[in-house]
Amino acid sequence: MKQFESEVPSSLPASRLRSVRYRMWGVVAVLFALWAVAPGFASRSVIDMLVFSGLYTIAGLGVACGIVSLAQSVFYGIGAYSTAYCTTHYGWPAPAGFAIGVAISAAIALAVGWPVLRLSGYFLALATLALAIIGQVLFTEWDWLTGGTLGIGGIPRLSFMGYELNSPQRFYYLVWPIAAALLWFHANLLRSRNGLAMRAMRDAPAAAAVLGVNIRFLKVRMFVLSAVLGSLAGSLFAHYVSFVSVDSFGVDRAINFLLLAVLGGARTIIGTVLGALFITIVPNALSRFGDIHAVLFAACLIAAVIFLPDGFGGAIVRLTAKLRPAGSRS
């Protein structure tokens, strides 16, 4: 909300400024009401897609931290397999599996990120793609741990104070508040000193280095944060579907996470949510056209890149600027 309010000039008359803010809060209230009542009238398949959109939002926030990474599927898989193995083989509570997945992901991201993040641009993308491929191979070959192609089933449902989250509707009310809290955290991070350094690192790394920003250290921190978010999303995914296999953590999943960040744009955090909805809902809607659906989805991606070069977030910022009162535009 503060991001939108920052688009409104402080020089506006007080009455007009209040009017603009009331309209913004009105939009937020309507969106919240729609979110709250959606499980009551939407079909199970729609709620299922919305749950996956929430999971992808959490994982995609990590990719949106400013590092072009194709390794997010590895941390997504580590989180899923950690909680799956701990809860099914040892009978440990789900929070223990979550914590182990986060710890393993953070440790691997730190160990791998320190040498790999010396690279940038295409070389960094290729290096993280190699990590995604290695991760997929290990998930397949370490069948004593991951179940290989057979996967791990019987993962218990999450429960809270005896209330079992055994339906998409119930899980929906867990995933999206977590996603909203992380979006709020991400927005505050972007407005902080570290956020300013992140934007400088992304847009003008040479200038940031001259100003004293430790680029390499900042990249590693963001990579570790990205891994933690990916692991959290993967753990939630495992308990939602109650079954995990290597097919869920392939390179195509890593590409989807990167697409989410690219389509969402870097200008607003809400763009990440719209990107997650796009990569979840659009392919499902196009699947009714049969085998050509992949071509149609590729065409939609091309159109989005051409007509929305700044992503959905950039489009929202431009739309907000157009909706300002005439006297507020400079």
CSV table of N, CA, C and O in Angstrom, one decimal, residues 108-152:
chain,number,residue,atom,x,y,z
A,108,ILE,N,23.7,-25.0,1.7
A,108,ILE,CA,24.2,-25.3,0.3
A,108,ILE,C,24.3,-24.0,-0.5
A,108,ILE,O,25.2,-23.8,-1.3
A,109,ALA,N,23.3,-23.1,-0.3
A,109,ALA,CA,23.3,-21.8,-1.0
A,109,ALA,C,24.6,-21.0,-0.6
A,109,ALA,O,25.2,-20.4,-1.5
A,110,LEU,N,25.0,-21.0,0.7
A,110,LEU,CA,26.2,-20.3,1.1
A,110,LEU,C,27.4,-21.0,0.5
A,110,LEU,O,28.3,-20.2,0.0
A,111,ALA,N,27.5,-22.3,0.5
A,111,ALA,CA,28.7,-23.0,0.0
A,111,ALA,C,28.8,-22.8,-1.5
A,111,ALA,O,29.9,-22.6,-2.0
A,112,VAL,N,27.7,-22.9,-2.2
A,112,VAL,CA,27.8,-22.9,-3.7
A,112,VAL,C,27.8,-21.4,-4.1
A,112,VAL,O,28.5,-21.1,-5.1
A,113,GLY,N,27.1,-20.6,-3.4
A,113,GLY,CA,26.9,-19.2,-3.9
A,113,GLY,C,28.2,-18.4,-3.8
A,113,GLY,O,28.5,-17.5,-4.6
A,114,TRP,N,29.1,-18.7,-2.8
A,114,TRP,CA,30.3,-17.9,-2.6
A,114,TRP,C,31.2,-18.0,-3.8
A,114,TRP,O,31.6,-16.9,-4.3
A,115,PRO,N,31.4,-19.1,-4.4
A,115,PRO,CA,32.3,-19.2,-5.7
A,115,PRO,C,31.5,-18.8,-6.9
A,115,PRO,O,32.0,-18.1,-7.8
A,116,VAL,N,30.2,-19.3,-7.0
A,116,VAL,CA,29.4,-19.1,-8.2
A,116,VAL,C,29.0,-17.7,-8.5
A,116,VAL,O,29.0,-17.2,-9.6
A,117,LEU,N,28.7,-17.0,-7.4
A,117,LEU,CA,28.2,-15.6,-7.6
A,117,LEU,C,29.3,-14.6,-7.9
A,117,LEU,O,29.0,-13.4,-8.0
A,118,ARG,N,30.5,-15.1,-8.2
A,118,ARG,CA,31.5,-14.2,-8.8
A,118,ARG,C,31.1,-13.9,-10.2
A,118,ARG,O,31.5,-12.8,-10.8
A,119,LEU,N,30.3,-14.8,-10.8
A,119,LEU,CA,29.9,-14.6,-12.2
A,119,LEU,C,28.7,-13.6,-12.3
A,119,LEU,O,28.1,-13.3,-11.3
A,120,SER,N,28.4,-13.2,-13.5
A,120,SER,CA,27.3,-12.3,-13.7
A,120,SER,C,26.7,-12.6,-15.1
A,120,SER,O,27.3,-13.2,-15.9
A,121,GLY,N,25.5,-12.1,-15.3
A,121,GLY,CA,24.9,-12.1,-16.7
A,121,GLY,C,24.7,-13.6,-17.1
A,121,GLY,O,24.2,-14.4,-16.4
A,122,TYR,N,25.0,-13.8,-18.4
A,122,TYR,CA,24.8,-15.1,-19.0
A,122,TYR,C,25.5,-16.2,-18.3
A,122,TYR,O,25.0,-17.4,-18.1
A,123,PHE,N,26.7,-15.9,-17.8
A,123,PHE,CA,27.5,-16.9,-17.1
A,123,PHE,C,26.9,-17.4,-15.8
A,123,PHE,O,26.9,-18.6,-15.5
A,124,LEU,N,26.3,-16.4,-15.1
A,124,LEU,CA,25.7,-16.8,-13.8
A,124,LEU,C,24.4,-17.6,-14.1
A,124,LEU,O,24.1,-18.6,-13.4
A,125,ALA,N,23.7,-17.3,-15.2
A,125,ALA,CA,22.5,-18.0,-15.5
A,125,ALA,C,22.9,-19.5,-15.9
A,125,ALA,O,22.2,-20.4,-15.5
A,126,LEU,N,24.0,-19.6,-16.7
A,126,LEU,CA,24.4,-21.0,-17.0
A,126,LEU,C,24.9,-21.8,-15.8
A,126,LEU,O,24.6,-23.0,-15.7
A,127,ALA,N,25.6,-21.1,-14.9
A,127,ALA,CA,26.0,-21.8,-13.7
A,127,ALA,C,24.9,-22.3,-12.8
A,127,ALA,O,24.9,-23.4,-12.3
A,128,THR,N,23.9,-21.4,-12.6
A,128,THR,CA,22.7,-21.8,-11.8
A,128,THR,C,21.9,-22.9,-12.6
A,128,THR,O,21.3,-23.7,-11.9
A,129,LEU,N,21.9,-22.8,-13.9
A,129,LEU,CA,21.2,-23.9,-14.7
A,129,LEU,C,21.9,-25.2,-14.4
A,129,LEU,O,21.2,-26.2,-14.3
A,130,ALA,N,23.2,-25.2,-14.4
A,130,ALA,CA,24.0,-26.4,-14.1
A,130,ALA,C,23.6,-26.9,-12.7
A,130,ALA,O,23.5,-28.2,-12.6
A,131,LEU,N,23.4,-26.1,-11.8
A,131,LEU,CA,23.0,-26.5,-10.4
A,131,LEU,C,21.7,-27.1,-10.4
A,131,LEU,O,21.4,-28.1,-9.7
A,132,ALA,N,20.8,-26.6,-11.2
A,132,ALA,CA,19.4,-27.2,-11.3
A,132,ALA,C,19.5,-28.6,-12.0
A,132,ALA,O,18.8,-29.5,-11.5
A,133,ILE,N,20.3,-28.7,-13.0
A,133,ILE,CA,20.5,-30.1,-13.6
A,133,ILE,C,21.1,-31.1,-12.6
A,133,ILE,O,20.6,-32.2,-12.5
A,134,ILE,N,22.1,-30.6,-11.9
A,134,ILE,CA,22.8,-31.5,-10.9
A,134,ILE,C,21.8,-31.9,-9.9
A,134,ILE,O,21.7,-33.1,-9.4
A,135,GLY,N,21.0,-30.9,-9.4
A,135,GLY,CA,20.0,-31.3,-8.4
A,135,GLY,C,19.0,-32.3,-8.9
A,135,GLY,O,18.6,-33.2,-8.1
A,136,GLN,N,18.5,-32.1,-10.1
A,136,GLN,CA,17.5,-33.1,-10.6
A,136,GLN,C,18.1,-34.5,-10.7
A,136,GLN,O,17.5,-35.5,-10.4
A,137,VAL,N,19.4,-34.6,-11.1
A,137,VAL,CA,20.1,-35.9,-11.2
A,137,VAL,C,20.2,-36.5,-9.9
A,137,VAL,O,19.9,-37.7,-9.7
A,138,LEU,N,20.6,-35.7,-8.9
A,138,LEU,CA,20.7,-36.3,-7.5
A,138,LEU,C,19.4,-36.7,-6.9
A,138,LEU,O,19.3,-37.7,-6.3
A,139,PHE,N,18.4,-35.9,-7.2
A,139,PHE,CA,17.0,-36.3,-6.7
A,139,PHE,C,16.6,-37.7,-7.3
A,139,PHE,O,15.9,-38.5,-6.6
A,140,THR,N,17.1,-37.9,-8.5
A,140,THR,CA,16.7,-39.2,-9.2
A,140,THR,C,17.6,-40.3,-8.7
A,140,THR,O,17.1,-41.4,-8.4
A,141,GLU,N,18.9,-40.1,-8.6
A,141,GLU,CA,19.8,-41.2,-8.3
A,141,GLU,C,19.8,-41.6,-6.8
A,141,GLU,O,20.0,-42.7,-6.4
A,142,TRP,N,19.6,-40.6,-5.9
A,142,TRP,CA,19.6,-40.9,-4.5
A,142,TRP,C,18.2,-41.5,-4.1
A,142,TRP,O,17.5,-40.9,-3.2
A,143,ASP,N,17.8,-42.6,-4.7
A,143,ASP,CA,16.5,-43.1,-4.4
A,143,ASP,C,16.3,-43.6,-3.0
A,143,ASP,O,15.2,-43.8,-2.5
A,144,TRP,N,17.4,-43.9,-2.3
A,144,TRP,CA,17.4,-44.3,-0.8
A,144,TRP,C,16.8,-43.2,0.0
A,144,TRP,O,16.3,-43.4,1.1
A,145,LEU,N,17.0,-42.0,-0.5
A,145,LEU,CA,16.5,-40.8,0.3
A,145,LEU,C,15.3,-40.2,-0.3
A,145,LEU,O,14.4,-39.8,0.4
A,146,THR,N,15.2,-40.1,-1.6
A,146,THR,CA,14.1,-39.4,-2.3
A,146,THR,C,13.0,-40.3,-2.9
A,146,THR,O,12.0,-39.8,-3.3
A,147,GLY,N,13.3,-41.6,-2.9
A,147,GLY,CA,12.4,-42.5,-3.6
A,147,GLY,C,12.6,-42.6,-5.1
A,147,GLY,O,11.8,-43.3,-5.7
A,148,GLY,N,13.5,-41.8,-5.6
A,148,GLY,CA,13.7,-41.8,-7.0
A,148,GLY,C,12.5,-41.4,-7.8
A,148,GLY,O,11.8,-40.5,-7.4
A,149,THR,N,12.3,-42.1,-8.9
A,149,THR,CA,11.1,-41.8,-9.7
A,149,THR,C,9.8,-42.3,-9.0
A,149,THR,O,8.7,-41.8,-9.4
A,150,LEU,N,9.9,-43.1,-8.0
A,150,LEU,CA,8.7,-43.6,-7.3
A,150,LEU,C,8.2,-42.5,-6.3
A,150,LEU,O,7.1,-42.5,-5.9
A,151,GLY,N,9.2,-41.7,-5.8
A,151,GLY,CA,8.8,-40.6,-4.9
A,151,GLY,C,8.5,-41.1,-3.5
A,151,GLY,O,8.8,-42.2,-3.1
A,152,ILE,N,8.0,-40.2,-2.7
A,152,ILE,CA,7.6,-40.4,-1.3
A,152,ILE,C,6.2,-40.1,-1.1
A,152,ILE,O,5.8,-38.9,-1.4
